[in-house]
């Protein structure tokens, strides 16, 4: 059993057996006694475990899509606090589930993204999770069960270790942990779910998505659970969906005018990429190849995009290059243009020199295919050209920086990365690339300073402290840089102490 499933099933979405008692009245978000700092630190504590697990998808394209969609929804939430931080991430897990952690962290299983038949359905689930965060549902549950939560986290850690060695041992720990947390007030969870439905539906509507997507997705999951009792979707076990809830959503949307919302190209490409990454690589290649041969697809360009990802994963690089040529031909037509009505930038971008519709994900794939076939110069040029159109796209930024390093343009790479870090301050990979540059330039102090920032962004305070101490031990003789590292170490040590206090 994967870590993500354990986190979902045991810690967060308090199904019928994890119900808080003596909590503030619903709707009064000011009465949660746990502080925002404590909530954030608890979330970071859990995220440290999640990021270390193989199921965590450290993919800038998928993360970028979820982040863009999430912040589009948050911008239309009247409940969102300006100081509330949100972070969206994906897990490589076929189970249909999504969850929110303390501190605004939100996880989405690849299985759920693939199962969503429209972007409005995915947005419906995301808006529901956002509502749980803005209404402080998690904070109240944690505040009311603070003592039990310590024992609960300890049991969770045991379950995580057991899950990697012995499935039966893990299951025994899970059962014991669940039994220890059983509470009596079932209505509390149901009321939270109904409140998240109501507020989430409002967010969905105000953000311009089809409000019917919420009821449609929940109803389909409920049918799946009814016919597959032993293998019901995980979302049903962690978010109890009742006929009453679905009926309530349908009643709220019945009088609304019909709204046909086209899926964004990014949504379709992300789903295709996730399909290519699921299961066995050979099976993924065969599935895409068969669907293309039989023309069983809604859009040929999207299907070929996924097929190329599957081929790269299977290390069939020459075939991927051939398929890229076929995808290029499809992109030369305007058949893909209608999908760009809800595009990332809200407009169609045409590269005149190529005569095709450009998309950051497609350009990134083009560079990856070229790199896989040894065409490093061509790949570097793709990154360079695409960045002029999409200067803030993380995958292109990472690829271009890595290309500069591999072409031994270290000074240029360092200048580019440093400039990007002035604009993007929450990207651990950029700091890792910066550290790589400093290492190649022989500056150990600044290398470890950069690594410390990467650790800090991931919530690893101890690791950040160690890196800063190592940086001080490798002084480069620059007084100002040395003073900066010393000041940073003192600041991080304070953060570490505050985090330790918040967890007690």
Short mmCIF file of C-alpha atoms in Angstrom, two decimals:
data_model
loop_
_atom_site.label_atom_id
_atom_site.label_comp_id
_atom_site.label_asym_id
_atom_site.label_seq_id
_atom_site.Cartn_x
_atom_site.Cartn_y
_atom_site.Cartn_z
CA UNK A 1 0.00 0.00 0.00
CA UNK A 2 1.44 3.34 -0.98
CA UNK A 3 2.13 6.20 1.39
CA UNK A 4 -0.47 8.35 -0.32
CA UNK A 5 -3.20 5.83 0.46
CA UNK A 6 -2.10 5.70 4.09
CA UNK A 7 -2.15 9.45 4.42
CA UNK A 8 -5.58 9.62 2.83
CA UNK A 9 -7.12 6.73 4.67
CA UNK A 10 -5.64 7.38 8.09
CA UNK A 11 -4.87 11.00 8.64
CA UNK A 12 -6.88 13.51 6.78
CA UNK A 13 -10.37 13.05 5.54
CA UNK A 14 -11.88 11.77 8.76
CA UNK A 15 -14.46 9.37 7.29
CA UNK A 16 -17.17 8.03 9.59
CA UNK A 17 -14.61 6.69 12.06
CA UNK A 18 -12.57 9.87 12.61
CA UNK A 19 -15.04 12.42 13.91
CA UNK A 20 -14.12 15.32 16.16
CA UNK A 21 -16.12 16.25 19.22
CA UNK A 22 -16.92 19.62 20.82
CA UNK A 23 -15.87 21.62 17.75
CA UNK A 24 -16.82 25.18 16.74
CA UNK A 25 -20.10 25.69 14.93
CA UNK A 26 -19.89 25.16 11.18
CA UNK A 27 -19.24 28.31 9.23
CA UNK A 28 -17.38 30.08 12.02
CA UNK A 29 -13.85 29.68 10.73
CA UNK A 30 -12.35 31.95 13.38
CA UNK A 31 -12.80 29.53 16.27
CA UNK A 32 -10.27 26.86 15.29
CA UNK A 33 -7.80 26.92 18.19
CA UNK A 34 -4.83 25.60 16.21
CA UNK A 35 -2.75 28.50 14.88
CA UNK A 36 -1.98 28.94 11.16
CA UNK A 37 1.71 28.35 11.94
CA UNK A 38 0.97 25.09 13.76
CA UNK A 39 -1.26 23.99 10.91
CA UNK A 40 1.39 24.82 8.32
CA UNK A 41 4.12 23.07 10.27
CA UNK A 42 1.98 19.94 10.61
CA UNK A 43 1.37 20.03 6.87
CA UNK A 44 5.09 20.40 6.19
CA UNK A 45 5.77 17.49 8.52
CA UNK A 46 3.46 15.26 6.51
CA UNK A 47 4.75 16.64 3.21
CA UNK A 48 8.31 15.66 4.15
CA UNK A 49 7.12 12.04 4.21
CA UNK A 50 5.12 12.39 1.01
CA UNK A 51 7.96 14.03 -0.96
CA UNK A 52 10.30 11.21 0.09
CA UNK A 53 7.90 8.57 -1.21
CA UNK A 54 8.27 7.22 -4.79
CA UNK A 55 4.60 8.00 -5.50
CA UNK A 56 5.24 11.76 -5.23
CA UNK A 57 5.30 13.18 -8.77
CA UNK A 58 8.05 15.79 -8.98
CA UNK A 59 6.89 16.76 -12.46
CA UNK A 60 6.90 20.52 -13.20
CA UNK A 61 4.33 20.20 -16.00
CA UNK A 62 1.72 18.36 -13.95
CA UNK A 63 2.42 20.56 -10.92
CA UNK A 64 2.15 23.69 -13.06
CA UNK A 65 -1.22 22.62 -14.44
CA UNK A 66 -2.65 21.82 -11.01
CA UNK A 67 -1.26 25.07 -9.65
CA UNK A 68 -2.80 27.13 -12.46
CA UNK A 69 -6.18 25.44 -12.12
CA UNK A 70 -6.12 25.71 -8.34
CA UNK A 71 -5.29 29.40 -8.27
CA UNK A 72 -7.94 30.12 -10.88
CA UNK A 73 -10.47 28.60 -8.48
CA UNK A 74 -9.00 30.31 -5.41
CA UNK A 75 -9.22 33.69 -7.16
CA UNK A 76 -12.98 33.13 -7.31
CA UNK A 77 -13.39 32.09 -3.68
CA UNK A 78 -14.89 34.66 -1.33
CA UNK A 79 -13.83 32.47 1.58
CA UNK A 80 -10.10 32.35 0.80
CA UNK A 81 -7.85 34.25 3.18
CA UNK A 82 -5.19 36.34 1.48
CA UNK A 83 -2.63 34.92 3.92
CA UNK A 84 -3.63 31.30 3.30
CA UNK A 85 -0.98 29.41 1.34
CA UNK A 86 -1.98 26.72 -1.13
CA UNK A 87 0.23 24.12 -2.76
CA UNK A 88 -1.03 21.52 -5.23
CA UNK A 89 0.74 18.26 -6.06
CA UNK A 90 0.13 14.93 -7.77
CA UNK A 91 0.72 11.35 -6.67
CA UNK A 92 1.40 8.44 -9.00
CA UNK A 93 -1.49 6.35 -7.72
CA UNK A 94 -4.27 4.79 -9.83
CA UNK A 95 -6.76 5.05 -6.95
CA UNK A 96 -9.41 7.70 -7.56
CA UNK A 97 -8.77 10.11 -4.72
CA UNK A 98 -7.88 13.65 -3.72
CA UNK A 99 -7.20 15.12 -0.31
CA UNK A 100 -6.20 18.26 1.57
CA UNK A 101 -3.56 18.37 4.26
CA UNK A 102 -3.16 20.90 7.07
CA UNK A 103 -1.56 24.11 5.88
CA UNK A 104 -3.20 24.24 2.45
CA UNK A 105 -1.40 21.31 0.79
CA UNK A 106 -3.64 19.47 -1.68
CA UNK A 107 -2.88 16.14 -3.32
CA UNK A 108 -4.50 14.61 -6.38
CA UNK A 109 -3.97 11.02 -7.42
CA UNK A 110 -3.17 10.44 -11.08
CA UNK A 111 -6.11 8.03 -11.12
CA UNK A 112 -8.55 10.80 -10.25
CA UNK A 113 -7.22 13.17 -12.92
CA UNK A 114 -7.52 10.45 -15.55
CA UNK A 115 -11.01 9.47 -14.34
CA UNK A 116 -12.31 13.04 -14.71
CA UNK A 117 -14.17 13.11 -18.02
CA UNK A 118 -13.97 16.89 -18.27
CA UNK A 119 -11.94 19.70 -16.77
CA UNK A 120 -15.08 20.90 -14.99
CA UNK A 121 -15.24 17.57 -13.14
CA UNK A 122 -11.63 17.88 -11.99
CA UNK A 123 -12.25 21.51 -11.03
CA UNK A 124 -15.31 20.38 -9.04
CA UNK A 125 -13.20 18.05 -6.90
CA UNK A 126 -10.54 20.71 -6.46
CA UNK A 127 -13.06 23.38 -5.45
CA UNK A 128 -14.52 20.93 -2.90
CA UNK A 129 -11.06 20.43 -1.38
CA UNK A 130 -10.39 24.19 -1.39
CA UNK A 131 -13.63 24.67 0.55
CA UNK A 132 -12.45 22.20 3.20
CA UNK A 133 -9.33 24.35 3.65
CA UNK A 134 -11.03 27.75 3.66
CA UNK A 135 -13.61 26.55 6.20
CA UNK A 136 -10.85 25.25 8.50
CA UNK A 137 -12.37 21.77 8.70
CA UNK A 138 -8.98 20.16 9.20
CA UNK A 139 -7.82 22.71 11.75
CA UNK A 140 -10.89 22.10 13.89
CA UNK A 141 -10.52 18.35 13.77
CA UNK A 142 -6.85 18.59 14.73
CA UNK A 143 -7.48 21.13 17.50
CA UNK A 144 -10.14 18.94 19.08
CA UNK A 145 -8.04 15.78 18.92
CA UNK A 146 -4.58 17.22 19.49
CA UNK A 147 -3.60 14.63 22.09
CA UNK A 148 -4.91 11.71 20.07
CA UNK A 149 -3.25 13.08 16.93
CA UNK A 150 0.23 12.63 18.41
CA UNK A 151 -0.47 8.92 18.97
CA UNK A 152 -2.13 8.81 15.58
CA UNK A 153 0.93 10.21 13.78
CA UNK A 154 3.13 7.72 15.62
CA UNK A 155 0.90 4.87 14.46
CA UNK A 156 0.94 6.31 10.95
CA UNK A 157 4.75 6.27 10.91
CA UNK A 158 4.71 2.60 11.96
CA UNK A 159 2.18 1.86 9.22
CA UNK A 160 4.34 3.58 6.63
CA UNK A 161 7.38 1.49 7.56
CA UNK A 162 5.31 -1.68 7.65
CA UNK A 163 3.77 -0.96 4.26
CA UNK A 164 7.17 -1.09 2.60
CA UNK A 165 8.05 -4.46 4.05
CA UNK A 166 4.93 -6.47 4.77
CA UNK A 167 1.47 -5.77 3.38
CA UNK A 168 -0.29 -7.88 6.02
CA UNK A 169 1.61 -6.22 8.85
CA UNK A 170 0.70 -2.85 7.41
CA UNK A 171 -2.97 -3.77 7.25
CA UNK A 172 -2.92 -4.88 10.88
CA UNK A 173 -1.43 -1.55 11.93
CA UNK A 174 -4.01 0.31 9.88
CA UNK A 175 -6.90 -1.56 11.47
CA UNK A 176 -5.54 -0.94 14.96
CA UNK A 177 -4.99 2.73 14.21
CA UNK A 178 -8.47 3.18 12.79
CA UNK A 179 -10.04 1.42 15.75
CA UNK A 180 -8.27 3.72 18.19
CA UNK A 181 -9.72 6.80 16.47
CA UNK A 182 -13.39 5.79 16.21
CA UNK A 183 -15.75 8.55 17.33
CA UNK A 184 -19.52 8.70 17.68
CA UNK A 185 -20.76 11.90 16.02
CA UNK A 186 -21.23 10.87 12.39
CA UNK A 187 -23.20 14.00 11.49
CA UNK A 188 -20.10 16.18 11.88
CA UNK A 189 -18.39 14.66 8.83
CA UNK A 190 -21.58 14.74 6.77
CA UNK A 191 -22.12 18.40 7.59
CA UNK A 192 -18.55 19.23 6.61
CA UNK A 193 -18.96 17.43 3.30
CA UNK A 194 -22.23 19.24 2.59
CA UNK A 195 -20.67 22.58 3.46
CA UNK A 196 -17.70 21.87 1.17
CA UNK A 197 -20.16 20.93 -1.60
CA UNK A 198 -22.08 24.19 -1.21
CA UNK A 199 -19.03 26.46 -1.10
CA UNK A 200 -17.14 24.43 -3.70
CA UNK A 201 -20.08 24.69 -6.10
CA UNK A 202 -20.07 28.47 -5.72
CA UNK A 203 -16.32 28.57 -6.45
CA UNK A 204 -16.77 26.33 -9.49
CA UNK A 205 -19.55 28.52 -10.89
CA UNK A 206 -17.75 31.82 -10.31
CA UNK A 207 -14.58 30.46 -11.96
CA UNK A 208 -16.50 29.82 -15.18
CA UNK A 209 -16.70 26.02 -15.10
CA UNK A 210 -19.74 23.83 -15.69
CA UNK A 211 -21.45 23.44 -12.27
CA UNK A 212 -22.98 20.16 -13.45
CA UNK A 213 -19.48 18.67 -13.27
CA UNK A 214 -19.67 18.20 -9.51
CA UNK A 215 -22.86 16.12 -9.41
CA UNK A 216 -21.84 14.19 -12.55
CA UNK A 217 -18.49 13.11 -11.11
CA UNK A 218 -19.83 12.25 -7.65
CA UNK A 219 -22.74 10.31 -9.13
CA UNK A 220 -20.42 8.28 -11.35
CA UNK A 221 -18.22 7.45 -8.38
CA UNK A 222 -21.23 6.39 -6.35
CA UNK A 223 -22.36 4.03 -9.13
CA UNK A 224 -18.86 2.55 -9.25
CA UNK A 225 -18.99 1.95 -5.52
CA UNK A 226 -22.40 0.33 -5.70
CA UNK A 227 -21.35 -2.23 -8.29
CA UNK A 228 -17.85 -2.80 -6.89
CA UNK A 229 -18.34 -2.96 -3.15
CA UNK A 230 -14.93 -4.46 -2.36
CA UNK A 231 -13.08 -2.18 -4.72
CA UNK A 232 -14.98 1.07 -4.34
CA UNK A 233 -13.13 4.21 -5.39
CA UNK A 234 -10.96 5.55 -2.58
CA UNK A 235 -12.73 8.89 -2.79
CA UNK A 236 -15.92 7.21 -1.53
CA UNK A 237 -14.14 5.80 1.51
CA UNK A 238 -12.60 9.14 2.46
CA UNK A 239 -15.42 11.43 1.28
CA UNK A 240 -18.71 9.64 2.01
CA UNK A 241 -21.03 10.47 -0.89
CA UNK A 242 -24.73 9.97 -0.18
CA UNK A 243 -27.82 10.23 -2.36
CA UNK A 244 -28.78 13.21 -0.22
CA UNK A 245 -25.56 15.04 -1.08
CA UNK A 246 -25.93 14.40 -4.80
CA UNK A 247 -29.60 15.45 -4.71
CA UNK A 248 -28.67 18.64 -2.88
CA UNK A 249 -26.05 19.51 -5.52
CA UNK A 250 -28.51 18.76 -8.32
CA UNK A 251 -31.15 20.97 -6.70
CA UNK A 252 -28.68 23.84 -6.48
CA UNK A 253 -27.72 23.54 -10.16
CA UNK A 254 -31.12 22.69 -11.63
CA UNK A 255 -32.17 26.30 -12.20
CA UNK A 256 -28.82 27.40 -13.58
CA UNK A 257 -28.55 27.97 -17.34
CA UNK A 258 -26.72 25.31 -19.36
CA UNK A 259 -23.05 26.11 -19.70
CA UNK A 260 -20.84 24.25 -22.17
CA UNK A 261 -17.26 24.76 -21.11
CA UNK A 262 -14.54 23.41 -23.44
CA UNK A 263 -11.64 21.56 -21.86
CA UNK A 264 -8.33 23.38 -21.96
CA UNK A 265 -5.55 21.88 -24.05
CA UNK A 266 -3.43 21.64 -20.91
CA UNK A 267 -6.03 19.44 -19.20
CA UNK A 268 -6.15 17.07 -22.17
CA UNK A 269 -2.37 16.89 -22.46
CA UNK A 270 -1.88 16.31 -18.72
CA UNK A 271 -4.39 13.44 -18.79
CA UNK A 272 -2.65 11.92 -21.81
CA UNK A 273 0.74 12.22 -20.13
CA UNK A 274 -0.55 10.59 -16.93
CA UNK A 275 -2.05 7.73 -18.95
CA UNK A 276 1.37 7.21 -20.52
CA UNK A 277 3.00 7.09 -17.08
CA UNK A 278 0.61 4.57 -15.53
CA UNK A 279 1.25 0.85 -15.27
CA UNK A 280 3.78 -1.04 -17.37
CA UNK A 281 5.61 0.98 -20.04
CA UNK A 282 5.07 -1.65 -22.74
CA UNK A 283 1.37 -1.84 -21.95
CA UNK A 284 1.09 1.93 -22.18
CA UNK A 285 2.76 1.92 -25.61
CA UNK A 286 0.43 -0.82 -26.84
CA UNK A 287 -2.69 0.94 -25.57
CA UNK A 288 -1.85 4.22 -27.31
CA UNK A 289 -0.74 2.46 -30.49
CA UNK A 290 -3.98 0.48 -30.64
CA UNK A 291 -6.20 3.49 -29.99
CA UNK A 292 -4.47 5.49 -32.72
CA UNK A 293 -4.64 2.61 -35.21
CA UNK A 294 -8.36 2.15 -34.53
CA UNK A 295 -8.97 5.92 -34.37
CA UNK A 296 -10.49 5.59 -30.89
CA UNK A 297 -9.69 9.06 -29.69
CA UNK A 298 -11.38 12.42 -29.25
CA UNK A 299 -8.39 14.33 -30.61
CA UNK A 300 -5.53 12.87 -32.63
CA UNK A 301 -2.93 15.42 -31.52
CA UNK A 302 -3.57 14.73 -27.83
CA UNK A 303 -3.47 10.96 -28.37
CA UNK A 304 -0.18 11.15 -30.28
CA UNK A 305 1.25 13.39 -27.57
CA UNK A 306 0.52 10.69 -24.98
CA UNK A 307 1.89 8.00 -27.29
CA UNK A 308 5.23 9.80 -27.57
CA UNK A 309 5.48 10.03 -23.78
CA UNK A 310 4.82 6.29 -23.56
CA UNK A 311 7.52 5.59 -26.17
CA UNK A 312 10.06 7.73 -24.30
CA UNK A 313 9.22 5.91 -21.10
CA UNK A 314 9.77 2.57 -22.88
CA UNK A 315 13.09 3.90 -24.24
CA UNK A 316 11.90 3.58 -27.85
CA UNK A 317 13.59 6.82 -28.81
CA UNK A 318 13.76 6.37 -32.59
CA UNK A 319 10.07 5.52 -32.75
CA UNK A 320 9.29 8.53 -30.56
CA UNK A 321 11.13 10.72 -33.07
CA UNK A 322 9.08 9.26 -35.93
CA UNK A 323 5.85 9.82 -34.02
CA UNK A 324 6.88 13.40 -33.28
CA UNK A 325 7.01 14.00 -37.02
CA UNK A 326 3.44 12.69 -37.34
CA UNK A 327 2.29 14.86 -34.43
CA UNK A 328 3.95 17.84 -36.08
CA UNK A 329 1.85 17.24 -39.21
CA UNK A 330 -1.35 17.22 -37.15
CA UNK A 331 -0.32 20.45 -35.43
CA UNK A 332 0.10 22.19 -38.78
CA UNK A 333 -3.68 22.21 -39.18
CA UNK A 334 -6.11 24.41 -37.29
CA UNK A 335 -7.97 21.40 -35.88
CA UNK A 336 -6.35 21.93 -32.50
CA UNK A 337 -7.20 25.64 -32.28
CA UNK A 338 -10.70 25.27 -30.71
CA UNK A 339 -9.12 23.64 -27.65
CA UNK A 340 -7.15 26.80 -26.97
CA UNK A 341 -10.23 28.87 -26.09
CA UNK A 342 -9.53 28.08 -22.43
CA UNK A 343 -5.77 27.97 -22.83
CA UNK A 344 -3.22 28.79 -20.14
CA UNK A 345 -2.64 32.27 -21.55
CA UNK A 346 -6.22 32.73 -22.68
CA UNK A 347 -5.17 33.09 -26.31
CA UNK A 348 -3.96 31.13 -29.30
CA UNK A 349 -0.25 31.40 -29.97
CA UNK A 350 0.96 30.71 -33.48
CA UNK A 351 4.65 30.36 -34.24
CA UNK A 352 4.90 31.90 -37.70
CA UNK A 353 8.24 30.29 -38.50
CA UNK A 354 6.69 26.85 -37.93
CA UNK A 355 3.14 27.57 -39.01
CA UNK A 356 1.74 25.59 -36.07
CA UNK A 357 -0.10 26.23 -32.85
CA UNK A 358 2.41 26.30 -30.00
CA UNK A 359 1.91 24.98 -26.49
CA UNK A 360 4.50 24.85 -23.73
CA UNK A 361 3.87 21.16 -23.02
CA UNK A 362 4.21 20.26 -26.70
CA UNK A 363 7.39 22.30 -27.06
CA UNK A 364 8.84 20.64 -23.95
CA UNK A 365 8.06 17.22 -25.41
CA UNK A 366 9.76 18.20 -28.66
CA UNK A 367 12.94 19.06 -26.75
CA UNK A 368 12.78 15.80 -24.79
CA UNK A 369 12.52 13.76 -27.99
CA UNK A 370 15.52 15.56 -29.46
CA UNK A 371 17.57 15.03 -26.30
CA UNK A 372 16.69 11.34 -26.27
CA UNK A 373 17.97 11.04 -29.83
CA UNK A 374 21.24 12.85 -29.11
CA UNK A 375 20.22 16.11 -30.78
CA UNK A 376 21.37 18.31 -27.88
CA UNK A 377 21.88 21.50 -29.88
CA UNK A 378 18.44 21.23 -31.48
CA UNK A 379 16.85 20.54 -28.09
CA UNK A 380 18.59 23.54 -26.57
CA UNK A 381 17.28 25.75 -29.37
CA UNK A 382 13.73 24.49 -28.79
CA UNK A 383 13.96 25.45 -25.12
CA UNK A 384 15.44 28.83 -26.00
CA UNK A 385 12.75 29.65 -28.59
CA UNK A 386 9.85 28.35 -26.51
CA UNK A 387 10.93 30.39 -23.49
CA UNK A 388 10.36 33.56 -25.52
CA UNK A 389 6.69 32.58 -25.76
CA UNK A 390 6.34 31.00 -22.30
CA UNK A 391 8.96 32.74 -20.13
CA UNK A 392 7.45 31.52 -16.84
CA UNK A 393 6.92 27.85 -17.71
CA UNK A 394 8.91 25.79 -15.21
CA UNK A 395 9.66 22.75 -17.39
CA UNK A 396 11.13 25.00 -20.09
CA UNK A 397 13.11 26.99 -17.52
CA UNK A 398 14.58 23.81 -16.03
CA UNK A 399 15.36 22.36 -19.45
CA UNK A 400 17.05 25.51 -20.73
CA UNK A 401 19.16 25.87 -17.57
CA UNK A 402 20.22 22.23 -17.75
CA UNK A 403 21.03 22.70 -21.43
CA UNK A 404 23.32 25.63 -20.65
CA UNK A 405 25.10 23.53 -18.03
CA UNK A 406 25.51 20.56 -20.37
CA UNK A 407 26.86 22.88 -23.08
CA UNK A 408 29.42 24.07 -20.50
CA UNK A 409 28.03 27.60 -20.46
CA UNK A 410 28.19 27.65 -16.67
CA UNK A 411 28.40 31.41 -16.16
CA UNK A 412 25.44 31.95 -18.49
CA UNK A 413 23.51 29.20 -16.72
CA UNK A 414 24.19 30.75 -13.32
CA UNK A 415 23.12 34.18 -14.51
CA UNK A 416 19.91 32.76 -16.02
CA UNK A 417 19.06 30.72 -12.90
CA UNK A 418 19.76 33.63 -10.55
CA UNK A 419 17.50 35.85 -12.65
CA UNK A 420 14.74 33.23 -12.54
CA UNK A 421 15.07 32.90 -8.76
CA UNK A 422 14.29 36.59 -8.45
CA UNK A 423 10.94 35.84 -10.10
CA UNK A 424 10.29 32.31 -8.82
CA UNK A 425 11.26 31.90 -5.20
CA UNK A 426 9.55 28.60 -4.41
CA UNK A 427 11.25 26.21 -6.83
CA UNK A 428 13.64 23.72 -5.15
CA UNK A 429 14.86 22.44 -8.53
CA UNK A 430 16.15 25.88 -9.50
CA UNK A 431 18.24 25.99 -6.33
CA UNK A 432 19.54 22.49 -7.12
CA UNK A 433 20.57 23.69 -10.58
CA UNK A 434 22.20 26.75 -9.01
CA UNK A 435 24.12 24.47 -6.65
CA UNK A 436 25.25 22.42 -9.66
CA UNK A 437 26.63 25.59 -11.26
CA UNK A 438 28.51 26.64 -8.14
CA UNK A 439 29.99 23.15 -7.83
CA UNK A 440 31.29 23.31 -11.40
CA UNK A 441 32.73 26.75 -10.66
CA UNK A 442 34.43 25.42 -7.53
CA UNK A 443 32.52 27.58 -5.04
CA UNK A 444 31.58 25.11 -2.29
CA UNK A 445 30.20 27.72 0.08
CA UNK A 446 27.59 29.02 -2.35
CA UNK A 447 26.86 25.49 -3.51
CA UNK A 448 25.81 24.47 0.00
CA UNK A 449 23.97 27.77 0.48
CA UNK A 450 21.87 26.97 -2.59
CA UNK A 451 21.23 23.41 -1.40
CA UNK A 452 20.11 24.81 1.95
CA UNK A 453 17.45 26.89 0.19
CA UNK A 454 16.25 23.78 -1.65
CA UNK A 455 15.96 21.87 1.64
CA UNK A 456 14.16 24.80 3.24
CA UNK A 457 11.52 24.94 0.50
CA UNK A 458 10.84 21.25 1.04
CA UNK A 459 10.36 21.79 4.77
CA UNK A 460 13.59 20.03 5.75
CA UNK A 461 14.83 22.49 8.37
CA UNK A 462 17.46 20.13 9.78
CA UNK A 463 18.88 19.54 6.31
CA UNK A 464 18.95 23.28 5.61
CA UNK A 465 20.82 23.92 8.87
CA UNK A 466 23.37 21.21 8.04
CA UNK A 467 23.95 22.66 4.56
CA UNK A 468 24.45 26.17 5.92
CA UNK A 469 26.92 24.91 8.52
CA UNK A 470 28.80 23.09 5.76
CA UNK A 471 28.79 26.32 3.74
CA UNK A 472 30.45 28.16 6.63
CA UNK A 473 33.11 25.45 6.81
CA UNK A 474 33.91 26.07 3.13
CA UNK A 475 34.26 29.86 3.12
CA UNK A 476 35.24 31.36 -0.22
CA UNK A 477 36.81 34.39 1.46
CA UNK A 478 34.03 36.78 0.47
CA UNK A 479 33.15 38.65 3.68
CA UNK A 480 29.71 39.77 2.52
CA UNK A 481 28.68 36.32 1.31
CA UNK A 482 29.99 34.77 4.52
CA UNK A 483 27.98 37.26 6.61
CA UNK A 484 24.90 36.47 4.53
CA UNK A 485 25.27 32.73 5.18
CA UNK A 486 25.73 33.34 8.92
CA UNK A 487 22.59 35.49 9.05
CA UNK A 488 20.66 32.91 7.05
CA UNK A 489 21.76 30.15 9.42
CA UNK A 490 20.49 32.09 12.45
CA UNK A 491 17.16 32.69 10.71
CA UNK A 492 16.71 29.04 9.70
CA UNK A 493 17.60 27.88 13.20
CA UNK A 494 14.81 30.09 14.54
CA UNK A 495 12.41 28.60 11.99
CA UNK A 496 13.47 25.12 13.05
CA UNK A 497 12.88 25.92 16.73
CA UNK A 498 9.44 27.37 15.96
CA UNK A 499 8.58 24.28 13.92
CA UNK A 500 9.64 21.99 16.77
CA UNK A 501 7.48 23.96 19.22
CA UNK A 502 4.49 23.88 16.87
CA UNK A 503 4.69 20.09 16.64
CA UNK A 504 4.71 19.58 20.41
#
